[in-house]
């Protein structure tokens, strides 16, 4: 078990919070297979990743809204490729959500507890993968599709771009050719509150290695017209038994 410290409203968009961690890629890799294999290797390799049985992150978040910032605590628990749970707690609201291996649910202080379907459920299921490349040729995710797009620049730096669709949700991963890290992730999301499709951006950073596997300690999420969310992980615990009851719908 590894424990490492670091300094540090009820909408379906909140389900993206953990969404998604970014991983390494090789600057010299050009084909789709080469980029993915290099990414997995730089993350720690398949053997190290396979040794991760549970992950528990705790930390804090700041949510920027039209009414001012909201601060609170967060908890995320993942059983790789099986289950995930997350909680966002503040003085103004609380929200818990989970994928229990079969169904997804969300419980918050505004609308109570509901079962999730469609892309909201699929997004939670997708988050059981420890990184964006673990669904590649993985029988747990038989509907995953991967393609290499044209290279692009992000913040003046050259990036590989991978287009990944899992459970019908399209993601675009931008892999820095020099640092070998994913610095940006984008996806389109249907948000009725703002009238349709919007582009959600996710920026993972401040990576650290736990039991040989690279994980992001900070994730910045932006959903235009709704909020910006800055999540900071202060403690990560690996391979500690977790209470299975947290995944069950209340």
Coordinates of N, CA and C in Angstrom, one line a residue, residues 26-206:
X26 N 5.2 8.5 -26.5 CA 6.6 8.6 -26.9 C 6.7 9.6 -28.1
X27 N 7.7 10.4 -28.0 CA 7.9 11.5 -29.1 C 8.2 10.9 -30.4
X28 N 8.8 9.7 -30.5 CA 9.2 9.1 -31.7 C 8.1 8.2 -32.3
X29 N 7.1 7.9 -31.5 CA 6.0 7.0 -32.0 C 5.2 7.7 -33.0
X30 N 4.8 7.0 -34.0 CA 4.0 7.6 -35.1 C 2.7 6.9 -35.3
X31 N 2.7 5.6 -35.3 CA 1.5 4.9 -35.6 C 0.6 4.9 -34.3
X32 N -0.7 4.5 -34.5 CA -1.6 4.4 -33.4 C -1.1 3.4 -32.4
X33 N -0.7 2.2 -32.8 CA -0.3 1.2 -31.9 C 1.0 1.7 -31.2
X34 N 1.9 2.3 -31.9 CA 3.2 2.7 -31.2 C 2.9 3.8 -30.2
X35 N 2.0 4.7 -30.5 CA 1.7 5.8 -29.5 C 1.1 5.2 -28.3
X36 N 0.1 4.3 -28.4 CA -0.6 3.7 -27.3 C 0.4 2.9 -26.5
X37 N 1.2 2.0 -27.1 CA 2.1 1.2 -26.4 C 3.1 2.0 -25.6
X38 N 3.6 3.0 -26.2 CA 4.6 3.9 -25.5 C 3.9 4.6 -24.4
X39 N 2.7 5.0 -24.6 CA 1.9 5.7 -23.5 C 1.8 4.8 -22.3
X40 N 1.4 3.6 -22.5 CA 1.2 2.6 -21.4 C 2.5 2.3 -20.7
X41 N 3.5 2.2 -21.5 CA 4.9 1.9 -20.9 C 5.3 3.0 -20.1
X42 N 5.2 4.3 -20.6 CA 5.6 5.4 -19.8 C 4.8 5.7 -18.6
X43 N 3.5 5.2 -18.6 CA 2.7 5.3 -17.4 C 3.2 4.4 -16.3
X44 N 3.9 3.4 -16.7 CA 4.4 2.4 -15.7 C 4.4 1.0 -16.2
X45 N 3.7 0.8 -17.4 CA 3.7 -0.5 -18.0 C 2.5 -1.3 -17.5
X46 N 2.1 -2.3 -18.4 CA 0.9 -3.1 -18.1 C 1.1 -3.9 -16.9
X47 N 2.3 -4.4 -16.6 CA 2.4 -5.2 -15.4 C 2.2 -4.4 -14.1
X48 N 2.7 -3.2 -14.1 CA 2.5 -2.3 -12.9 C 1.1 -1.9 -12.8
X49 N 0.5 -1.6 -13.9 CA -1.0 -1.2 -13.9 C -1.8 -2.3 -13.4
X50 N -1.5 -3.5 -13.8 CA -2.3 -4.7 -13.4 C -2.2 -5.0 -11.9
X51 N -1.2 -4.5 -11.2 CA -1.1 -4.7 -9.8 C -1.9 -3.7 -9.0
X52 N -2.5 -2.7 -9.7 CA -3.4 -1.8 -8.9 C -4.8 -2.4 -8.8
X53 N -5.1 -2.7 -7.6 CA -6.4 -3.3 -7.3 C -7.5 -2.2 -6.8
X54 N -7.0 -1.2 -6.1 CA -7.9 -0.1 -5.7 C -7.1 1.2 -5.6
X55 N -7.8 2.3 -5.9 CA -7.2 3.6 -5.8 C -8.2 4.5 -5.0
X56 N -7.7 5.2 -4.0 CA -8.6 6.2 -3.3 C -7.9 7.5 -3.3
X57 N -8.5 8.5 -3.9 CA -8.0 9.9 -3.9 C -8.8 10.7 -3.0
X58 N -8.2 11.6 -2.2 CA -8.9 12.6 -1.4 C -8.2 13.9 -1.6
X59 N -9.0 15.0 -1.5 CA -8.4 16.3 -1.7 C -9.5 17.4 -1.7
X60 N -9.4 18.4 -2.5 CA -10.3 19.5 -2.4 C -10.6 20.0 -3.8
X61 N -11.6 20.8 -4.0 CA -12.0 21.4 -5.3 C -12.4 22.8 -5.1
X62 N -12.3 23.6 -6.2 CA -12.8 24.9 -6.2 C -13.6 25.0 -7.5
X63 N -14.9 25.4 -7.4 CA -15.8 25.5 -8.5 C -16.1 27.0 -8.8
X64 N -15.7 27.4 -10.0 CA -16.0 28.8 -10.4 C -17.4 28.9 -11.0
X65 N -18.3 29.7 -10.4 CA -19.7 29.9 -10.9 C -20.0 31.4 -11.1
X66 N -21.1 31.6 -11.7 CA -21.6 33.0 -11.9 C -21.8 33.7 -10.5
X67 N -22.0 32.9 -9.5 CA -22.3 33.4 -8.2 C -21.1 33.5 -7.3
X68 N -19.9 33.2 -7.8 CA -18.7 33.2 -7.1 C -18.2 31.8 -6.9
X69 N -17.0 31.7 -6.3 CA -16.4 30.3 -6.2 C -17.0 29.5 -5.1
X70 N -17.0 28.2 -5.3 CA -17.5 27.3 -4.2 C -16.3 26.3 -4.0
X71 N -16.0 26.1 -2.7 CA -14.9 25.3 -2.3 C -15.5 24.1 -1.5
X72 N -14.8 23.0 -1.6 CA -15.2 21.8 -0.8 C -14.2 20.7 -0.9
X73 N -14.6 19.5 -0.4 CA -13.7 18.4 -0.4 C -14.1 17.4 -1.4
X74 N -13.2 16.5 -1.9 CA -13.6 15.5 -2.8 C -13.0 14.1 -2.4
X75 N -13.6 13.1 -2.9 CA -13.2 11.7 -2.7 C -13.5 10.9 -3.9
X76 N -12.5 10.2 -4.4 CA -12.7 9.3 -5.6 C -12.1 7.9 -5.3
X77 N -12.9 6.9 -5.5 CA -12.5 5.5 -5.3 C -12.7 4.7 -6.6
X78 N -11.7 4.0 -7.1 CA -11.7 3.3 -8.3 C -11.3 1.8 -8.0
X79 N -12.1 0.9 -8.5 CA -11.6 -0.5 -8.6 C -11.5 -0.7 -10.1
X80 N -10.2 -0.7 -10.6 CA -10.0 -0.7 -12.1 C -10.8 -1.6 -12.9
X81 N -11.4 -1.1 -13.9 CA -12.3 -1.8 -14.9 C -13.5 -2.4 -14.3
X82 N -13.9 -2.0 -13.0 CA -15.0 -2.6 -12.4 C -16.0 -1.6 -11.8
X83 N -15.5 -0.8 -10.9 CA -16.4 0.1 -10.1 C -15.7 1.5 -9.9
X84 N -16.5 2.5 -9.7 CA -16.0 3.8 -9.3 C -17.0 4.6 -8.5
X85 N -16.5 5.4 -7.6 CA -17.3 6.3 -6.7 C -16.7 7.6 -6.6
X86 N -17.5 8.7 -6.6 CA -16.9 10.0 -6.3 C -17.9 10.8 -5.5
X87 N -17.3 11.7 -4.7 CA -18.1 12.6 -3.8 C -17.5 14.0 -3.8
X88 N -18.4 15.0 -4.0 CA -18.1 16.4 -3.9 C -18.9 17.0 -2.8
X89 N -18.2 17.5 -1.8 CA -19.0 17.9 -0.6 C -18.6 19.4 -0.3
X90 N -19.5 20.3 -0.1 CA -19.3 21.6 0.3 C -20.4 22.1 1.2
X91 N -20.3 23.3 1.7 CA -21.3 23.9 2.6 C -22.6 24.1 1.8
X92 N -22.5 24.3 0.5 CA -23.7 24.7 -0.3 C -24.4 23.5 -0.9
X93 N -23.6 22.4 -1.2 CA -24.2 21.3 -1.8 C -23.4 20.0 -1.6
X94 N -24.0 18.9 -1.8 CA -23.2 17.6 -1.8 C -23.7 16.8 -2.9
X95 N -22.7 16.0 -3.5 CA -23.1 15.1 -4.6 C -22.2 13.9 -4.5
X96 N -22.9 12.7 -4.6 CA -22.2 11.5 -4.7 C -22.7 10.7 -5.9
X97 N -21.8 10.0 -6.6 CA -22.2 9.2 -7.8 C -21.3 8.0 -7.9
X98 N -21.8 7.0 -8.6 CA -21.0 5.8 -8.7 C -21.5 4.9 -9.9
X99 N -20.6 4.1 -10.3 CA -20.9 2.9 -11.2 C -20.6 1.7 -10.4
X100 N -21.6 0.8 -10.2 CA -21.4 -0.3 -9.3 C -21.0 -1.6 -10.1
X101 N -20.7 -1.4 -11.4 CA -20.4 -2.6 -12.2 C -21.5 -3.0 -13.1
X102 N -22.7 -2.5 -12.8 CA -23.9 -2.8 -13.7 C -24.7 -1.5 -14.0
X103 N -24.9 -0.7 -13.0 CA -25.7 0.5 -13.1 C -25.0 1.7 -12.5
X104 N -25.5 2.9 -12.9 CA -24.9 4.1 -12.4 C -26.0 4.9 -11.7
X105 N -25.6 5.7 -10.6 CA -26.5 6.5 -9.9 C -25.9 7.8 -9.4
X106 N -26.7 8.7 -9.1 CA -26.2 10.0 -8.5 C -27.2 10.4 -7.4
X107 N -26.6 10.9 -6.3 CA -27.4 11.4 -5.2 C -26.9 12.8 -4.8
X108 N -27.7 13.8 -4.8 CA -27.3 15.1 -4.4 C -28.3 15.8 -3.5
X109 N -27.9 17.0 -3.0 CA -28.8 17.7 -2.1 C -29.9 18.5 -2.7
X110 N -29.9 18.5 -4.1 CA -31.0 19.2 -4.8 C -32.1 18.3 -5.3
X111 N -31.7 17.2 -5.9 CA -32.7 16.3 -6.6 C -32.8 15.0 -6.0
X112 N -32.1 14.7 -4.9 CA -32.2 13.3 -4.3 C -31.4 12.3 -5.1
X113 N -31.8 11.1 -5.1 CA -31.1 10.0 -5.7 C -31.8 9.5 -7.0
X114 N -31.0 9.4 -8.0 CA -31.6 8.9 -9.3 C -30.7 7.9 -9.9
X115 N -31.2 7.0 -10.8 CA -30.4 6.1 -11.6 C -30.0 6.8 -12.9
X116 N -28.8 6.7 -13.3 CA -28.3 7.4 -14.5 C -28.3 6.5 -15.7
X117 N -28.6 7.0 -16.8 CA -28.6 6.2 -18.1 C -27.8 7.0 -19.1
X118 N -27.7 6.4 -20.3 CA -27.1 7.1 -21.5 C -25.7 7.5 -21.2
X119 N -25.3 8.7 -21.7 CA -23.9 9.1 -21.7 C -23.5 9.4 -20.2
X120 N -24.4 9.8 -19.3 CA -24.0 10.1 -18.0 C -23.6 8.8 -17.3
X121 N -24.3 7.7 -17.5 CA -23.9 6.4 -17.0 C -22.6 5.9 -17.7
X122 N -22.5 6.0 -19.0 CA -21.3 5.6 -19.7 C -20.1 6.3 -19.3
X123 N -20.2 7.6 -19.0 CA -19.0 8.3 -18.5 C -18.5 7.8 -17.2
X124 N -19.4 7.5 -16.3 CA -18.9 6.9 -15.1 C -18.3 5.5 -15.3
X125 N -18.9 4.7 -16.1 CA -18.3 3.4 -16.4 C -16.9 3.6 -17.0
X126 N -16.7 4.5 -17.9 CA -15.4 4.7 -18.6 C -14.4 5.1 -17.6
X127 N -14.8 5.8 -16.5 CA -13.8 6.2 -15.5 C -13.3 5.1 -14.6
X128 N -13.8 3.9 -14.8 CA -13.2 2.8 -14.1 C -11.8 2.4 -14.7
X129 N -11.5 2.9 -15.9 CA -10.2 2.6 -16.5 C -9.2 3.6 -15.9
X130 N -8.0 3.1 -15.5 CA -7.0 4.0 -14.8 C -6.5 5.1 -15.7
X131 N -6.5 4.9 -17.0 CA -6.1 6.0 -17.9 C -6.8 5.8 -19.2
X132 N -6.7 6.8 -20.1 CA -7.4 6.8 -21.3 C -7.0 5.8 -22.3
X133 N -5.9 5.1 -22.1 CA -5.5 4.1 -23.1 C -5.8 2.6 -22.7
X134 N -6.3 2.5 -21.5 CA -6.5 1.1 -21.0 C -7.7 0.4 -21.6
X135 N -8.6 1.2 -22.3 CA -9.7 0.6 -23.0 C -9.3 0.0 -24.3
X136 N -8.1 0.3 -24.8 CA -7.6 -0.2 -26.1 C -7.4 -1.7 -26.1
X137 N -8.2 -2.3 -27.0 CA -8.2 -3.8 -27.1 C -8.4 -4.5 -25.8
X138 N -9.2 -3.9 -24.9 CA -9.5 -4.4 -23.6 C -11.0 -5.0 -23.7
X139 N -11.1 -6.3 -23.4 CA -12.4 -6.9 -23.6 C -13.5 -6.4 -22.6
X140 N -13.0 -5.6 -21.6 CA -14.0 -5.0 -20.7 C -14.7 -3.8 -21.4
X141 N -14.0 -3.3 -22.4 CA -14.6 -2.2 -23.2 C -14.6 -2.6 -24.7
X142 N -15.5 -3.5 -25.0 CA -15.6 -4.0 -26.4 C -16.0 -2.9 -27.4
X143 N -16.6 -1.9 -27.0 CA -17.1 -0.8 -27.9 C -16.1 0.3 -28.1
X144 N -14.9 0.2 -27.5 CA -13.9 1.3 -27.6 C -13.3 1.3 -29.1
X145 N -13.2 2.6 -29.6 CA -12.6 2.8 -30.9 C -11.5 3.8 -30.8
X146 N -10.4 3.6 -31.5 CA -9.2 4.5 -31.4 C -8.8 4.9 -32.8
X147 N -8.4 6.1 -33.0 CA -7.8 6.6 -34.3 C -6.8 7.7 -34.0
X148 N -5.8 7.7 -34.9 CA -4.8 8.8 -34.8 C -5.2 9.9 -35.7
X149 N -5.3 11.1 -35.2 CA -5.7 12.3 -36.0 C -4.4 13.1 -36.3
X150 N -4.5 14.1 -37.1 CA -3.4 15.0 -37.4 C -2.8 15.6 -36.1
X151 N -1.5 15.8 -36.2 CA -0.8 16.4 -35.0 C -1.3 17.9 -34.9
X152 N -1.3 18.4 -33.7 CA -1.7 19.8 -33.5 C -0.8 20.4 -32.4
X153 N -0.9 21.7 -32.3 CA -0.2 22.4 -31.3 C -1.1 22.8 -30.1
X154 N -0.6 22.7 -28.9 CA -1.3 23.2 -27.7 C -0.3 24.1 -27.0
X155 N -0.7 25.3 -26.8 CA 0.1 26.3 -26.0 C 1.5 26.4 -26.7
X156 N 1.5 26.3 -28.0 CA 2.8 26.5 -28.8 C 3.6 25.3 -28.8
X157 N 3.1 24.1 -28.4 CA 3.9 22.9 -28.3 C 3.3 21.8 -29.2
X158 N 4.1 21.0 -29.9 CA 3.6 20.0 -30.8 C 3.1 18.8 -30.0
X159 N 1.9 18.3 -30.5 CA 1.2 17.2 -29.8 C 0.7 16.2 -30.8
X160 N 0.8 14.9 -30.4 CA 0.0 13.9 -31.1 C -1.4 14.1 -30.7
X161 N -2.3 13.6 -31.5 CA -3.8 13.7 -31.2 C -4.4 12.3 -31.5
X162 N -5.0 11.8 -30.4 CA -5.7 10.5 -30.6 C -7.2 10.8 -30.3
X163 N -8.0 10.2 -31.2 CA -9.5 10.3 -31.1 C -10.0 9.0 -30.6
X164 N -10.6 9.0 -29.4 CA -11.0 7.8 -28.7 C -12.5 7.9 -28.4
X165 N -13.2 6.8 -28.8 CA -14.7 6.7 -28.5 C -14.9 5.5 -27.6
X166 N -15.4 5.7 -26.5 CA -15.7 4.6 -25.6 C -17.2 4.8 -25.1
X167 N -18.0 3.7 -25.3 CA -19.4 3.7 -25.0 C -20.1 4.9 -25.6
X168 N -19.7 5.2 -26.9 CA -20.3 6.3 -27.6 C -19.9 7.7 -27.3
X169 N -19.0 7.8 -26.3 CA -18.5 9.2 -25.9 C -17.2 9.5 -26.6
X170 N -17.1 10.5 -27.5 CA -15.9 10.8 -28.2 C -15.0 11.7 -27.4
X171 N -13.7 11.3 -27.2 CA -12.7 12.0 -26.5 C -11.6 12.3 -27.5
X172 N -10.9 13.4 -27.3 CA -9.6 13.8 -28.1 C -8.5 14.0 -27.1
X173 N -7.5 13.2 -27.2 CA -6.3 13.3 -26.3 C -5.2 14.0 -27.0
X174 N -4.6 15.0 -26.4 CA -3.4 15.7 -26.9 C -2.2 15.4 -26.1
X175 N -1.2 14.7 -26.8 CA 0.0 14.1 -26.1 C 1.2 15.0 -26.5
X176 N 1.8 15.6 -25.6 CA 2.9 16.5 -25.8 C 4.1 15.6 -26.3
X177 N 4.7 16.0 -27.4 CA 5.7 15.1 -28.0 C 7.0 15.3 -27.2
X178 N 7.2 16.3 -26.5 CA 8.5 16.5 -25.8 C 8.4 16.0 -24.4
X179 N 7.3 16.3 -23.7 CA 7.2 15.8 -22.3 C 6.6 14.5 -22.2
X180 N 6.0 14.0 -23.3 CA 5.3 12.7 -23.3 C 4.1 12.6 -22.5
X181 N 3.5 13.7 -22.1 CA 2.3 13.7 -21.3 C 1.1 14.2 -22.0
X182 N -0.1 13.7 -21.7 CA -1.3 14.3 -22.2 C -1.6 15.6 -21.4
X183 N -1.6 16.7 -22.1 CA -1.8 18.0 -21.4 C -3.2 18.5 -21.6
X184 N -4.0 17.9 -22.5 CA -5.3 18.4 -22.8 C -6.2 17.2 -23.2
X185 N -7.4 17.2 -22.8 CA -8.4 16.3 -23.3 C -9.7 17.1 -23.6
X186 N -10.3 16.8 -24.7 CA -11.6 17.5 -25.0 C -12.7 16.5 -25.4
X187 N -13.9 16.8 -25.2 CA -15.0 16.0 -25.6 C -16.2 16.9 -25.8
X188 N -17.1 16.5 -26.7 CA -18.4 17.2 -26.8 C -19.5 16.5 -25.9
X189 N -20.3 17.4 -25.3 CA -21.3 16.9 -24.4 C -22.6 17.6 -24.6
X190 N -23.7 16.9 -24.6 CA -25.0 17.5 -24.7 C -25.5 18.0 -23.4
X191 N -25.6 19.3 -23.2 CA -26.0 20.0 -22.0 C -27.2 20.8 -22.2
X192 N -28.4 20.2 -21.9 CA -29.7 20.9 -22.2 C -29.7 22.3 -21.5
X193 N -29.0 22.5 -20.4 CA -29.1 23.8 -19.7 C -28.5 24.9 -20.5
X194 N -27.6 24.6 -21.4 CA -27.1 25.7 -22.3 C -27.5 25.5 -23.7
X195 N -28.4 24.6 -24.0 CA -29.0 24.5 -25.3 C -28.4 23.6 -26.3
X196 N -27.6 22.6 -25.9 CA -27.1 21.6 -26.8 C -25.7 21.3 -26.6
X197 N -25.0 20.9 -27.7 CA -23.6 20.4 -27.6 C -22.6 21.6 -27.2
X198 N -21.7 21.2 -26.3 CA -20.6 22.2 -26.0 C -19.4 21.3 -25.9
X199 N -18.2 22.0 -26.0 CA -16.9 21.3 -25.9 C -16.4 21.5 -24.5
X200 N -16.3 20.4 -23.8 CA -15.7 20.3 -22.5 C -14.2 20.1 -22.6
X201 N -13.4 20.8 -21.8 CA -12.0 20.7 -21.8 C -11.5 20.2 -20.4
X202 N -10.5 19.3 -20.4 CA -9.9 18.8 -19.2 C -8.4 18.9 -19.3
X203 N -7.8 19.5 -18.3 CA -6.4 19.7 -18.3 C -5.8 19.0 -17.0
X204 N -5.2 17.8 -17.2 CA -4.5 17.2 -16.1 C -3.1 17.6 -15.9
X205 N -2.6 17.6 -14.7 CA -1.2 18.1 -14.5 C -0.7 17.6 -13.1
X206 N 0.5 18.0 -12.8 CA 1.2 17.6 -11.5 C 1.1 16.1 -11.3

